[in-house]
mmCIF file with all atom_site columns, C-alpha atoms and ligand atoms in Angstrom:
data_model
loop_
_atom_site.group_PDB
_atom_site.id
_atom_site.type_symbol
_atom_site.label_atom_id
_atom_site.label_alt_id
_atom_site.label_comp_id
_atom_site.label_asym_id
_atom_site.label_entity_id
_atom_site.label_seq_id
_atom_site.pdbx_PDB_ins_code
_atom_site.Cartn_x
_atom_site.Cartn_y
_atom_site.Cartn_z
_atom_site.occupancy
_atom_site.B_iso_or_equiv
_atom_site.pdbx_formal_charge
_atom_site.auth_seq_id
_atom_site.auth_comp_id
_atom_site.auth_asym_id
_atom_site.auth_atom_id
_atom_site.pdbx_PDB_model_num
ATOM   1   C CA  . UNK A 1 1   ? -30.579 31.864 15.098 1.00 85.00 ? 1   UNK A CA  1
ATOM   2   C CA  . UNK A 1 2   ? -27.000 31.250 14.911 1.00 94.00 ? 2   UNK A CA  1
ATOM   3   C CA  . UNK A 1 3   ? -25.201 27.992 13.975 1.00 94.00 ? 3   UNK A CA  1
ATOM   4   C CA  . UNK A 1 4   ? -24.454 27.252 17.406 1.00 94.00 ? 4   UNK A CA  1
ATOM   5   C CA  . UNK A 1 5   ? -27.854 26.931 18.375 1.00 95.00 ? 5   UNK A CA  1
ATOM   6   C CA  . UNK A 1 6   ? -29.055 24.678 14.968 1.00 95.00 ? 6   UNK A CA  1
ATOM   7   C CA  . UNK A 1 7   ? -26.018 22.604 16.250 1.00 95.00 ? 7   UNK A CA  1
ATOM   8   C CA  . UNK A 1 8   ? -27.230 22.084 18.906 1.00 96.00 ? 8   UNK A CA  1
ATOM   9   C CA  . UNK A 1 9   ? -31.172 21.436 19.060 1.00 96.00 ? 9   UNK A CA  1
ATOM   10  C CA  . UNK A 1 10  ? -29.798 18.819 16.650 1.00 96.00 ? 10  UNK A CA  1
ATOM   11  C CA  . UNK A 1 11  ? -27.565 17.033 19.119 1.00 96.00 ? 11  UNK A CA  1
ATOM   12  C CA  . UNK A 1 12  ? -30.762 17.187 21.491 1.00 97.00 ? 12  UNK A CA  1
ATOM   13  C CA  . UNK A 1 13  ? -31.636 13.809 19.044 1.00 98.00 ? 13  UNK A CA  1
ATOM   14  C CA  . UNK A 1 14  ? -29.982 10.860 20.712 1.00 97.00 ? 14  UNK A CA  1
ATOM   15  C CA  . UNK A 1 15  ? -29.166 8.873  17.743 1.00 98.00 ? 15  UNK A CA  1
ATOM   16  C CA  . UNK A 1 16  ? -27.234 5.438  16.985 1.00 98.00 ? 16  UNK A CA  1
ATOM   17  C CA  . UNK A 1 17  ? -23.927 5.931  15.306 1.00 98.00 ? 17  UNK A CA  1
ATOM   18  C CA  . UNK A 1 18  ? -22.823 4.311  12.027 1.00 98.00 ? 18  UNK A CA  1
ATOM   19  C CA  . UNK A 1 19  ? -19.965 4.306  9.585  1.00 98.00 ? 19  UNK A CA  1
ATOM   20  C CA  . UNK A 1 20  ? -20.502 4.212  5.651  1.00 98.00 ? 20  UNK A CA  1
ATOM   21  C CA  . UNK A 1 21  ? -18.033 2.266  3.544  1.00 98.00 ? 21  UNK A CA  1
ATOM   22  C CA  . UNK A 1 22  ? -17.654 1.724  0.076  1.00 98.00 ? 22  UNK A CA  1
ATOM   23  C CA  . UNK A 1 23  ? -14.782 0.751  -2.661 1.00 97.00 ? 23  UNK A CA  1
ATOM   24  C CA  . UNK A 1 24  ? -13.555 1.955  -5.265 1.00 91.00 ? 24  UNK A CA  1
ATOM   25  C CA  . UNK A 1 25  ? -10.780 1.151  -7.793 1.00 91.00 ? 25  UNK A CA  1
ATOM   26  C CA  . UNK A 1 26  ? -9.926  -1.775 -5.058 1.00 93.00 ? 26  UNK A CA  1
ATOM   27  C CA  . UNK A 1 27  ? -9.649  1.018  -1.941 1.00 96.00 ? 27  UNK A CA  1
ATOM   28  C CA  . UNK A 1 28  ? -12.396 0.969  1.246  1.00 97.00 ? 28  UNK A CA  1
ATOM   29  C CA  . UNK A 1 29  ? -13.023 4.134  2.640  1.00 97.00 ? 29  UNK A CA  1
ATOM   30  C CA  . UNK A 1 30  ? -15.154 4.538  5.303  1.00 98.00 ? 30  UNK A CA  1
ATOM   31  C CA  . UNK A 1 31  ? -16.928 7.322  7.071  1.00 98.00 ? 31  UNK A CA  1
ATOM   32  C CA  . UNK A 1 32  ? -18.656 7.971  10.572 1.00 98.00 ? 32  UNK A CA  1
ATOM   33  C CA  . UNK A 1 33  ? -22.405 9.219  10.095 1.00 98.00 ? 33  UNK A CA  1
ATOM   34  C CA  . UNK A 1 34  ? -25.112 9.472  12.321 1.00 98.00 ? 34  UNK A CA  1
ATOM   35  C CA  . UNK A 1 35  ? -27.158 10.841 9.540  1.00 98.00 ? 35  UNK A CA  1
ATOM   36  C CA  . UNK A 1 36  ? -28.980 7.499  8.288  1.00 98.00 ? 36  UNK A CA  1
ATOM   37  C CA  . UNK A 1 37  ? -32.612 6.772  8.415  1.00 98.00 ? 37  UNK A CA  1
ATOM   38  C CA  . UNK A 1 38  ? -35.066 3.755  6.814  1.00 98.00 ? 38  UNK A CA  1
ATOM   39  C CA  . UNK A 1 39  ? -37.340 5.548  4.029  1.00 98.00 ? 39  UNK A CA  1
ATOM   40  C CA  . UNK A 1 40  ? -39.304 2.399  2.876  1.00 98.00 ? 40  UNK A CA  1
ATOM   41  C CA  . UNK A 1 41  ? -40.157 -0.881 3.184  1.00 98.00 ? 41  UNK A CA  1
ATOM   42  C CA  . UNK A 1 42  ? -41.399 -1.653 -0.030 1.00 98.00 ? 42  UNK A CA  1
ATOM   43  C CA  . UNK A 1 43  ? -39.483 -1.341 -1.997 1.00 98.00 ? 43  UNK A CA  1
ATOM   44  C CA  . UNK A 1 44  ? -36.483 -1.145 0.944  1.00 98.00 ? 44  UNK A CA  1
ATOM   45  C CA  . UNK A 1 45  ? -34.873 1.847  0.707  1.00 98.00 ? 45  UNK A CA  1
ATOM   46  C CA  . UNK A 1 46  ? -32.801 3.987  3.283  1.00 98.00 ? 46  UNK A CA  1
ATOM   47  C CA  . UNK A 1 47  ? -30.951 7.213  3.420  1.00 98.00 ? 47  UNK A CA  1
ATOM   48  C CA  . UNK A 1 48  ? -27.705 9.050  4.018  1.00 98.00 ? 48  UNK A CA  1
ATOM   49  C CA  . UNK A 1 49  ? -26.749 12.527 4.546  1.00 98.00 ? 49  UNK A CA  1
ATOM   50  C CA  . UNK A 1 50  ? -23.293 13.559 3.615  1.00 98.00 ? 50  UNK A CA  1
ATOM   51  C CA  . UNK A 1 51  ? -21.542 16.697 3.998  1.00 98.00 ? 51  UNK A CA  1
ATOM   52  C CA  . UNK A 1 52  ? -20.403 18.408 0.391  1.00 97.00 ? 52  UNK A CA  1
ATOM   53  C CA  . UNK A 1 53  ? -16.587 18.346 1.264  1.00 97.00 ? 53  UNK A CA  1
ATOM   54  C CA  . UNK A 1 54  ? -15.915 14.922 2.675  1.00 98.00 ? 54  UNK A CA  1
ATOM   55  C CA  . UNK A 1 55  ? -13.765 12.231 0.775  1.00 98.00 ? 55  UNK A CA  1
ATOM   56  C CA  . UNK A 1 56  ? -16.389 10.195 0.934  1.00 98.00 ? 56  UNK A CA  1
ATOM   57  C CA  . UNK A 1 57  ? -19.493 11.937 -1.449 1.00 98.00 ? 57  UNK A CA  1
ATOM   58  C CA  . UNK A 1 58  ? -17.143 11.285 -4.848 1.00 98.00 ? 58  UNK A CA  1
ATOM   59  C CA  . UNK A 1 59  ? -16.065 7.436  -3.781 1.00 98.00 ? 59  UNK A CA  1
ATOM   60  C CA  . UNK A 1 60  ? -20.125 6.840  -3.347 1.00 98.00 ? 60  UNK A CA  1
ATOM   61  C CA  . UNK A 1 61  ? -21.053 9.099  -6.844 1.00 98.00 ? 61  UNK A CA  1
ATOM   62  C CA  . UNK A 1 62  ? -18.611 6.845  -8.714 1.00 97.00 ? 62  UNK A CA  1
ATOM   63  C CA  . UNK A 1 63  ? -18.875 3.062  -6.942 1.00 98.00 ? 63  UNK A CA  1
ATOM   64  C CA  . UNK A 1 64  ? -22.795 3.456  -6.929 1.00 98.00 ? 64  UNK A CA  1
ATOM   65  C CA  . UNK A 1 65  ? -23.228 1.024  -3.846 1.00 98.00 ? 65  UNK A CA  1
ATOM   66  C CA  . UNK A 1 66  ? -22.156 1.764  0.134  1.00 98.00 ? 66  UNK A CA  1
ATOM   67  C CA  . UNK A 1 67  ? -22.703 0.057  3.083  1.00 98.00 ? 67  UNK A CA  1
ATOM   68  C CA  . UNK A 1 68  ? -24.296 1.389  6.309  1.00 98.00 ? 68  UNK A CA  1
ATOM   69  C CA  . UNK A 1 69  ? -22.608 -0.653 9.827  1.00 98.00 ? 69  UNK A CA  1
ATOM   70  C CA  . UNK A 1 70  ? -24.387 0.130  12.682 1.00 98.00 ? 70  UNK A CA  1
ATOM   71  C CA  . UNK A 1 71  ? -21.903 0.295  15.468 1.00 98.00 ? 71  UNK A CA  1
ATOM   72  C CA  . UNK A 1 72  ? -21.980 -1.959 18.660 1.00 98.00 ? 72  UNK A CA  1
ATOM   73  C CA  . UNK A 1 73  ? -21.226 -0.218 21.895 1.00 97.00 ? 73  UNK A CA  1
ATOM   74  C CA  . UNK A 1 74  ? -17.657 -1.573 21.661 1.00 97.00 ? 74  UNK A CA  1
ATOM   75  C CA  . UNK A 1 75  ? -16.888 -0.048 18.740 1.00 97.00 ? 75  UNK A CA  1
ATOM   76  C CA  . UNK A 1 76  ? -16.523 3.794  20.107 1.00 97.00 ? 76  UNK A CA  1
ATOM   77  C CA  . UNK A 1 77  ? -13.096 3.326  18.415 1.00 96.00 ? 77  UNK A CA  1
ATOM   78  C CA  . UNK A 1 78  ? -14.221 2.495  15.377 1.00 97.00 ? 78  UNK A CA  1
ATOM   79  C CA  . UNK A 1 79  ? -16.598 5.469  15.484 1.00 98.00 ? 79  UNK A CA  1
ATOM   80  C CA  . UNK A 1 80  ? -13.835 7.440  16.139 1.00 97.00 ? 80  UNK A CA  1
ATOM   81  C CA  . UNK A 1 81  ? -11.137 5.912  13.670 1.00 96.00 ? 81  UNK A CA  1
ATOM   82  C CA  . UNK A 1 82  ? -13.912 7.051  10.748 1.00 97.00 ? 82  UNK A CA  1
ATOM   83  C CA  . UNK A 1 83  ? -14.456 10.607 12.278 1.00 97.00 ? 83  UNK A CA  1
ATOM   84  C CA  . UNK A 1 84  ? -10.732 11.440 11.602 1.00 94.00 ? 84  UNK A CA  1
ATOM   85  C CA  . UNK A 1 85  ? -10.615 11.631 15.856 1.00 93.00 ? 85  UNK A CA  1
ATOM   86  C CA  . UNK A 1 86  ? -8.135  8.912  16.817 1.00 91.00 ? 86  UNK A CA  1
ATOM   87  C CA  . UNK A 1 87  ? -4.974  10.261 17.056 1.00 84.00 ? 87  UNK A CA  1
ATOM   88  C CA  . UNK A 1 88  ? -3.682  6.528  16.844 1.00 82.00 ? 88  UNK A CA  1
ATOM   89  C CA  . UNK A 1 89  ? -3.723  5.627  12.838 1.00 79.00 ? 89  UNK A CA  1
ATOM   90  C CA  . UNK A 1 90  ? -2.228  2.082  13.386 1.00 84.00 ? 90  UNK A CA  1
ATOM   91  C CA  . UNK A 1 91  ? -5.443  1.404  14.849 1.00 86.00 ? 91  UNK A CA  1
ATOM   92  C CA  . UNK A 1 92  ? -6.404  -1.624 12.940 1.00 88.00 ? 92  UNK A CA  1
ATOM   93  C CA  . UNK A 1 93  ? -9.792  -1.927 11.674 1.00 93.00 ? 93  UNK A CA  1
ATOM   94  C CA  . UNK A 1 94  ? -11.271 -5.356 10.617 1.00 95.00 ? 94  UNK A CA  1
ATOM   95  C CA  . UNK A 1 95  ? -13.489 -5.559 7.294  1.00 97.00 ? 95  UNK A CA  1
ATOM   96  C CA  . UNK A 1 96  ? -15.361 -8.088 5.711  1.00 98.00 ? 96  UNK A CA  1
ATOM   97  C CA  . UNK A 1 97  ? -17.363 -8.780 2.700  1.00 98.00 ? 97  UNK A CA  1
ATOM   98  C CA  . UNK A 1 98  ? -21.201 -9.283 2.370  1.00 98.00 ? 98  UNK A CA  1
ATOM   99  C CA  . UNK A 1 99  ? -22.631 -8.936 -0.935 1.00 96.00 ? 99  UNK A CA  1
ATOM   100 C CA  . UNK A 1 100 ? -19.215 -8.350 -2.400 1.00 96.00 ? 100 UNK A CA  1
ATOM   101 C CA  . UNK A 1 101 ? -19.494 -5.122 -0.773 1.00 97.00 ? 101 UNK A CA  1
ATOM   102 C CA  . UNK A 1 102 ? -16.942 -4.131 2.358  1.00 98.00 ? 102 UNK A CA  1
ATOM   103 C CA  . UNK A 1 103 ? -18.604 -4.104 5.710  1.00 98.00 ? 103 UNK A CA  1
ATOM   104 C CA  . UNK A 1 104 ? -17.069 -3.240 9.179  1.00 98.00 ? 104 UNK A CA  1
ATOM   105 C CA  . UNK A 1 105 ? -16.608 -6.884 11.505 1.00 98.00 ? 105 UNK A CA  1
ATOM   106 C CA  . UNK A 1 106 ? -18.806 -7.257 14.445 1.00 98.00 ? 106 UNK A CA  1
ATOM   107 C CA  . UNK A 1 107 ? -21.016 -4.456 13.451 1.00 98.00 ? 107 UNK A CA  1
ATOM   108 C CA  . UNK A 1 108 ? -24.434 -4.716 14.937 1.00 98.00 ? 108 UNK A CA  1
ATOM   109 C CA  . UNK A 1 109 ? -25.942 -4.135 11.532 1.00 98.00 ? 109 UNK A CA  1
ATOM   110 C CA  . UNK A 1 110 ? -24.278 -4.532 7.850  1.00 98.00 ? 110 UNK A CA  1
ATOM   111 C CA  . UNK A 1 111 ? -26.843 -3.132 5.492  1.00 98.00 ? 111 UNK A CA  1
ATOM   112 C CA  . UNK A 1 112 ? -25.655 -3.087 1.737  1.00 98.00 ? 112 UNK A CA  1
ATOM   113 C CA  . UNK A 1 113 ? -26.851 -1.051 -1.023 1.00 98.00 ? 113 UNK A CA  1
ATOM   114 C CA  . UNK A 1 114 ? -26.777 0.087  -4.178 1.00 98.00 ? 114 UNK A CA  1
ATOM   115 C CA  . UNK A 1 115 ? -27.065 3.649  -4.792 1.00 98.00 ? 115 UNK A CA  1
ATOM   116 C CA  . UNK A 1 116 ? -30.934 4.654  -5.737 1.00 98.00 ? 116 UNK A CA  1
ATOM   117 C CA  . UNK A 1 117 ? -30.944 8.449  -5.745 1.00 98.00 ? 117 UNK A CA  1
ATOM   118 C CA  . UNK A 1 118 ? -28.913 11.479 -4.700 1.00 98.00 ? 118 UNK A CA  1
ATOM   119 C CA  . UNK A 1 119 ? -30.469 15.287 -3.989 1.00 98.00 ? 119 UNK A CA  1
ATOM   120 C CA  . UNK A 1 120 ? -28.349 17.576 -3.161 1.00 98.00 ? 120 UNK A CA  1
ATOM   121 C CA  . UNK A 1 121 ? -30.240 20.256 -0.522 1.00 98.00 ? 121 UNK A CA  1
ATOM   122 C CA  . UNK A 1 122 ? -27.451 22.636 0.726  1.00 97.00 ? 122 UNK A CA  1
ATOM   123 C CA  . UNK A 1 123 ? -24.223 21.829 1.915  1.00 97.00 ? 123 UNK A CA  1
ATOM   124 C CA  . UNK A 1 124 ? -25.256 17.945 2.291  1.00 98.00 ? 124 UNK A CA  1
ATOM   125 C CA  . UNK A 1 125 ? -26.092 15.020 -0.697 1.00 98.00 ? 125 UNK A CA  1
ATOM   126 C CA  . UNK A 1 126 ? -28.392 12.797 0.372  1.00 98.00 ? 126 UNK A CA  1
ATOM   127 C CA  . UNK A 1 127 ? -28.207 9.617  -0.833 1.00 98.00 ? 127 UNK A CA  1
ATOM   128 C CA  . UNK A 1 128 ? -31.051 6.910  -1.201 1.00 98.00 ? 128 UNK A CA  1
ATOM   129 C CA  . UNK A 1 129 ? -29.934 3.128  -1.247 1.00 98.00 ? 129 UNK A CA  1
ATOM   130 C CA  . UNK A 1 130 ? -31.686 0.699  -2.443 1.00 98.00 ? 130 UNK A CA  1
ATOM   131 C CA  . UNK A 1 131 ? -30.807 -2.036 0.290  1.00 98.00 ? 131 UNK A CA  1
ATOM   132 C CA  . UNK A 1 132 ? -29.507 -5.658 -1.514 1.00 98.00 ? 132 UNK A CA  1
ATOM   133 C CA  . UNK A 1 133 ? -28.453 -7.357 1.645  1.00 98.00 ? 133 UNK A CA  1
ATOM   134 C CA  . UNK A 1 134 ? -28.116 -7.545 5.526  1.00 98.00 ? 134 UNK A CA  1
ATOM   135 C CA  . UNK A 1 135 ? -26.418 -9.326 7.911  1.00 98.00 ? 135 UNK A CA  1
ATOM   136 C CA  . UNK A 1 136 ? -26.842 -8.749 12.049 1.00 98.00 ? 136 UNK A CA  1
ATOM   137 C CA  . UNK A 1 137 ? -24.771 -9.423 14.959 1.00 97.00 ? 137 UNK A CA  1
ATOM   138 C CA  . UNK A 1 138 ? -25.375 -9.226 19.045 1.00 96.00 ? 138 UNK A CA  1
ATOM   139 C CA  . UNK A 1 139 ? -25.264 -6.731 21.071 1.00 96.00 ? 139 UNK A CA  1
ATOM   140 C CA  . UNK A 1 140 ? -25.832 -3.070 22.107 1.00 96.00 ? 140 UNK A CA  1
ATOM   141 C CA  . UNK A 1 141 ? -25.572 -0.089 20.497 1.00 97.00 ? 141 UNK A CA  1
ATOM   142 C CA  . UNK A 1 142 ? -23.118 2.508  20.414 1.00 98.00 ? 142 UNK A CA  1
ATOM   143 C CA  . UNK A 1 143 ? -25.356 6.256  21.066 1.00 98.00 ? 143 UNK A CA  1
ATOM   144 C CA  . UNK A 1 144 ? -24.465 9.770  20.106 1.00 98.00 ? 144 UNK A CA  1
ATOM   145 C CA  . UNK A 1 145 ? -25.948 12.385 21.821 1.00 97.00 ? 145 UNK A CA  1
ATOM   146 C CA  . UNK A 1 146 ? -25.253 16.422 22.982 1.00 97.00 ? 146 UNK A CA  1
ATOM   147 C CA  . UNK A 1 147 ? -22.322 15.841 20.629 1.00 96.00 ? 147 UNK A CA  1
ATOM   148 C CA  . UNK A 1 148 ? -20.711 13.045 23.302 1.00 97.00 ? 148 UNK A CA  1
ATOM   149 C CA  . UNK A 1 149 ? -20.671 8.991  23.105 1.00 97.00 ? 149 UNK A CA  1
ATOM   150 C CA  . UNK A 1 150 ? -23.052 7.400  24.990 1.00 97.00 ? 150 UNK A CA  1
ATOM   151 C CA  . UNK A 1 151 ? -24.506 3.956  26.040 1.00 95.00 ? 151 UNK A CA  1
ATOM   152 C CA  . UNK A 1 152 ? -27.938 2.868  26.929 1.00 92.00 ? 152 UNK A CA  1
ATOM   153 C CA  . UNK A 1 153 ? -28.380 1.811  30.768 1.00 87.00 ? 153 UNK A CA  1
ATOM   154 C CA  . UNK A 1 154 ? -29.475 -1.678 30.558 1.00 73.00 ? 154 UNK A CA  1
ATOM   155 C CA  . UNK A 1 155 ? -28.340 -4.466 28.540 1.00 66.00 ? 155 UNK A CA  1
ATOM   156 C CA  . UNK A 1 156 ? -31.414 -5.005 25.512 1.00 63.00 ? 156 UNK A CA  1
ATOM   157 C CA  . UNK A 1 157 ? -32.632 -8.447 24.463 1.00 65.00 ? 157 UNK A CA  1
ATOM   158 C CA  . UNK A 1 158 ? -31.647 -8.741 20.537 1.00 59.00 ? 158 UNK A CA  1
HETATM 159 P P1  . LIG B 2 .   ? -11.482 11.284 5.839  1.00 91.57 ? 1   LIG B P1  1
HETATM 160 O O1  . LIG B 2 .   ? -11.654 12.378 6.834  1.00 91.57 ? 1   LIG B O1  1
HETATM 161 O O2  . LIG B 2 .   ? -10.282 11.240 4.985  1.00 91.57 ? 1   LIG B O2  1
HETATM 162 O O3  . LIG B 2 .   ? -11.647 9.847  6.520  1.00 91.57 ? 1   LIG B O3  1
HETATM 163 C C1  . LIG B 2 .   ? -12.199 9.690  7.765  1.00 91.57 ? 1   LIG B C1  1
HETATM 164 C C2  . LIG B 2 .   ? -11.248 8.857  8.629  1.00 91.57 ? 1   LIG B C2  1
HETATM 165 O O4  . LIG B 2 .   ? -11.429 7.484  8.273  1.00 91.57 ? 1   LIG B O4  1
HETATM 166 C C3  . LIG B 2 .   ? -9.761  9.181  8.459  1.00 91.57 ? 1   LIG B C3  1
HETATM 167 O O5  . LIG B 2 .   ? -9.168  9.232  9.764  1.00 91.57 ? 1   LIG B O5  1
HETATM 168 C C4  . LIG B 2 .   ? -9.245  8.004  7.662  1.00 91.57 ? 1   LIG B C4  1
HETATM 169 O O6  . LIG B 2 .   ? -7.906  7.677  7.994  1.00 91.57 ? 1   LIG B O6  1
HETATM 170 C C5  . LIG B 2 .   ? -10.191 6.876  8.090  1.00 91.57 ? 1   LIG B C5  1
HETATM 171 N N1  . LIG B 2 .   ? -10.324 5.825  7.068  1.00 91.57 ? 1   LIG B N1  1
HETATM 172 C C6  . LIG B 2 .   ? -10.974 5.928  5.883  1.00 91.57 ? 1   LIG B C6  1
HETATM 173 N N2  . LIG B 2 .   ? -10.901 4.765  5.208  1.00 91.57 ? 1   LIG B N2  1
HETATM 174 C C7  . LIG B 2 .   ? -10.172 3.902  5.977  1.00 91.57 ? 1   LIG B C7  1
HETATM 175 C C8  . LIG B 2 .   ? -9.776  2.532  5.844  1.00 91.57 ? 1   LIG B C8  1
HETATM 176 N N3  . LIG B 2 .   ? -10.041 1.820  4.746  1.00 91.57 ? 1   LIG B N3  1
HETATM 177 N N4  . LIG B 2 .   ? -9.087  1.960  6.867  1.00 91.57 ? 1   LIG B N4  1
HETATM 178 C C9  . LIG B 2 .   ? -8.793  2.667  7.982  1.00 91.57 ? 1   LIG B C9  1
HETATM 179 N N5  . LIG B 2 .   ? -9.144  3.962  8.181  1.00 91.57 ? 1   LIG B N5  1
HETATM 180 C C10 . LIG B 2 .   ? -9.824  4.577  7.180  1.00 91.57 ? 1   LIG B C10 1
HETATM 181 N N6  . LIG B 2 .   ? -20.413 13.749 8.437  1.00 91.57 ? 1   LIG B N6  1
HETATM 182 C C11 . LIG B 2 .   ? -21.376 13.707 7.468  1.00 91.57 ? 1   LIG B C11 1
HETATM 183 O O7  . LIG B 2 .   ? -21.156 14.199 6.354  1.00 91.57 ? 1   LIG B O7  1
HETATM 184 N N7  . LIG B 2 .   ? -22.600 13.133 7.694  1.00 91.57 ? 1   LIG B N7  1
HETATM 185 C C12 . LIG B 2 .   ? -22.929 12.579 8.900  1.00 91.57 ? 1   LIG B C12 1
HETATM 186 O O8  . LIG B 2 .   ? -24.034 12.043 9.066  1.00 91.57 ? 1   LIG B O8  1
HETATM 187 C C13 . LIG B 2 .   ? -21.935 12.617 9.944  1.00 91.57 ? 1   LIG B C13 1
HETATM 188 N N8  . LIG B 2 .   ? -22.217 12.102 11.159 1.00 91.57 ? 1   LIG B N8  1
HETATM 189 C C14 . LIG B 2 .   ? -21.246 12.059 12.114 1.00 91.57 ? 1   LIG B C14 1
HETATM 190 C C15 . LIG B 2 .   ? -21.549 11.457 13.347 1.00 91.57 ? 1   LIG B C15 1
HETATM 191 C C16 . LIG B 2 .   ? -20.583 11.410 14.352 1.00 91.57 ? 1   LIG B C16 1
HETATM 192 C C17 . LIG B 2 .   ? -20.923 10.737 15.674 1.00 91.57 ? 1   LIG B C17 1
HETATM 193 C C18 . LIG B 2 .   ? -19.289 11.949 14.112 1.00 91.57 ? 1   LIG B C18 1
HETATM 194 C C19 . LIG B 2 .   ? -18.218 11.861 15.183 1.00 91.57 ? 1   LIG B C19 1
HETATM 195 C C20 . LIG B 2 .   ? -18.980 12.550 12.893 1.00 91.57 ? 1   LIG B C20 1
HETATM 196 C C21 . LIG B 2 .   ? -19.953 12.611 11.874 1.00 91.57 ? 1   LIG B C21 1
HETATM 197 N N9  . LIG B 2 .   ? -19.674 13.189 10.627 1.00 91.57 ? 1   LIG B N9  1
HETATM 198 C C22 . LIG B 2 .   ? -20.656 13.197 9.654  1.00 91.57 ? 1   LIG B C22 1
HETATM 199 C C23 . LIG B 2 .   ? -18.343 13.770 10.326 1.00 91.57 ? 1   LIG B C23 1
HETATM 200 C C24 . LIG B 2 .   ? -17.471 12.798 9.499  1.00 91.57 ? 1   LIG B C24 1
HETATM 201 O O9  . LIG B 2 .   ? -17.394 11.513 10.077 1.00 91.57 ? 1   LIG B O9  1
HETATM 202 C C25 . LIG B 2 .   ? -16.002 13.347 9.397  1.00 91.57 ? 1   LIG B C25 1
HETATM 203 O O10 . LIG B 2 .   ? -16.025 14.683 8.944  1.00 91.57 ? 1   LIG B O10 1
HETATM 204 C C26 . LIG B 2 .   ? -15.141 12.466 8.472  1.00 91.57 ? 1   LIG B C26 1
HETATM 205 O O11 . LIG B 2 .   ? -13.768 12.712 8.749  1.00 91.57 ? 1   LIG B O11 1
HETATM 206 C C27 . LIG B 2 .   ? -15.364 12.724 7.002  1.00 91.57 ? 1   LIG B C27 1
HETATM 207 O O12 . LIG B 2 .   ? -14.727 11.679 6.284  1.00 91.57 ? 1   LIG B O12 1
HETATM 208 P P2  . LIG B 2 .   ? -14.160 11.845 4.820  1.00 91.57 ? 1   LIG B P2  1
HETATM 209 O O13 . LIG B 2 .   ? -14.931 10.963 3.894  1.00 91.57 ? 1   LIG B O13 1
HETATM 210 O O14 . LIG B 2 .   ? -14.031 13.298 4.442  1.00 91.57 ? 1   LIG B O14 1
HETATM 211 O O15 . LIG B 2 .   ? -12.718 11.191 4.841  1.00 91.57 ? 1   LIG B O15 1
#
């Protein structure tokens, strides 16, 4: 089995695309990740996979709290913007706050947390967050699937 072919069985899982964010020493950095799933309700806890060479896996270690925003279907952009793919870097992206923590504007989903856990298994760190607050908007999701941006078919009642 080659790489190829692990890459892509794994875009065969239609997913919902996010972007992490989290400051440190007063900067926001933020991150495109389709790596995020709930782990428990009680206590609420979800997790993140990141890769071991992105920017983003020391800003996390050290703040100890990231946010997960769970992008709308207008926010392809935004996606993009986060993946380093958007050739365009005056593109203009809008935070807010929640929690005191830095969350992406219209999102359909802000989820805050403070950092729980971390195991590293290969050439990812997961990380667990324990979630403090939330925050949701309208709208319809922004999809990720066969490594390509998609949209569901039919508008979905919130
Ligand atoms: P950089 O590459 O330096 O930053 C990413 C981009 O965000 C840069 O263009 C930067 O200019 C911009 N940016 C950062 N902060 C700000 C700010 N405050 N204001 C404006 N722009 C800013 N990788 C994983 O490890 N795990 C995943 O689950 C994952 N899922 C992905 C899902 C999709 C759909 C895509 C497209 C990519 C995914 N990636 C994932 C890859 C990951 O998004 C990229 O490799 C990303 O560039 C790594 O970010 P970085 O932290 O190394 O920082």
């Amino acid at each position: 089995m080659d790489d190829r072919q692990f890459r892509t069985a794994m875009g065969k899982f239609a997913t919902g695309v996010t972007v992490i964010t989290t400051e440190h020493d007063g900067e926001v950095h933020g991150m495109t990740a389709n790596a995020f799933m709930s782990v428990s309700l009680d206590p609420k806890l979800i997790v993140i996979s990141i890769k071991e060479n992105a920017r983003m896996l020391p800003k996390i270690q050290e703040s100890k709290t990231f946010s997960v925003n769970i992008l709308s279907d207008q926010q392809e952009k935004v996606s993009m913007r986060f993946a380093g793919q958007l050739k365009d870097e005056s593109y203009e992206v809008a935070f807010e706050k929640l929690d005191n923590q830095p969350v992406i504007k219209d999102a359909l989903a802000q989820i805050t947390c403070e950092l729980a856990a971390e195991h590293v298994e290969g050439d990812h760190t997961l990380f667990i967050g324990r979630v403090t607050d939330i925050n949701l908007n309208e709208g319809n999701p922004l999809l990720f699937f066969n490594g390509r941006y998609s949209q569901i078919a039919q508008t979905v009642e919130a």
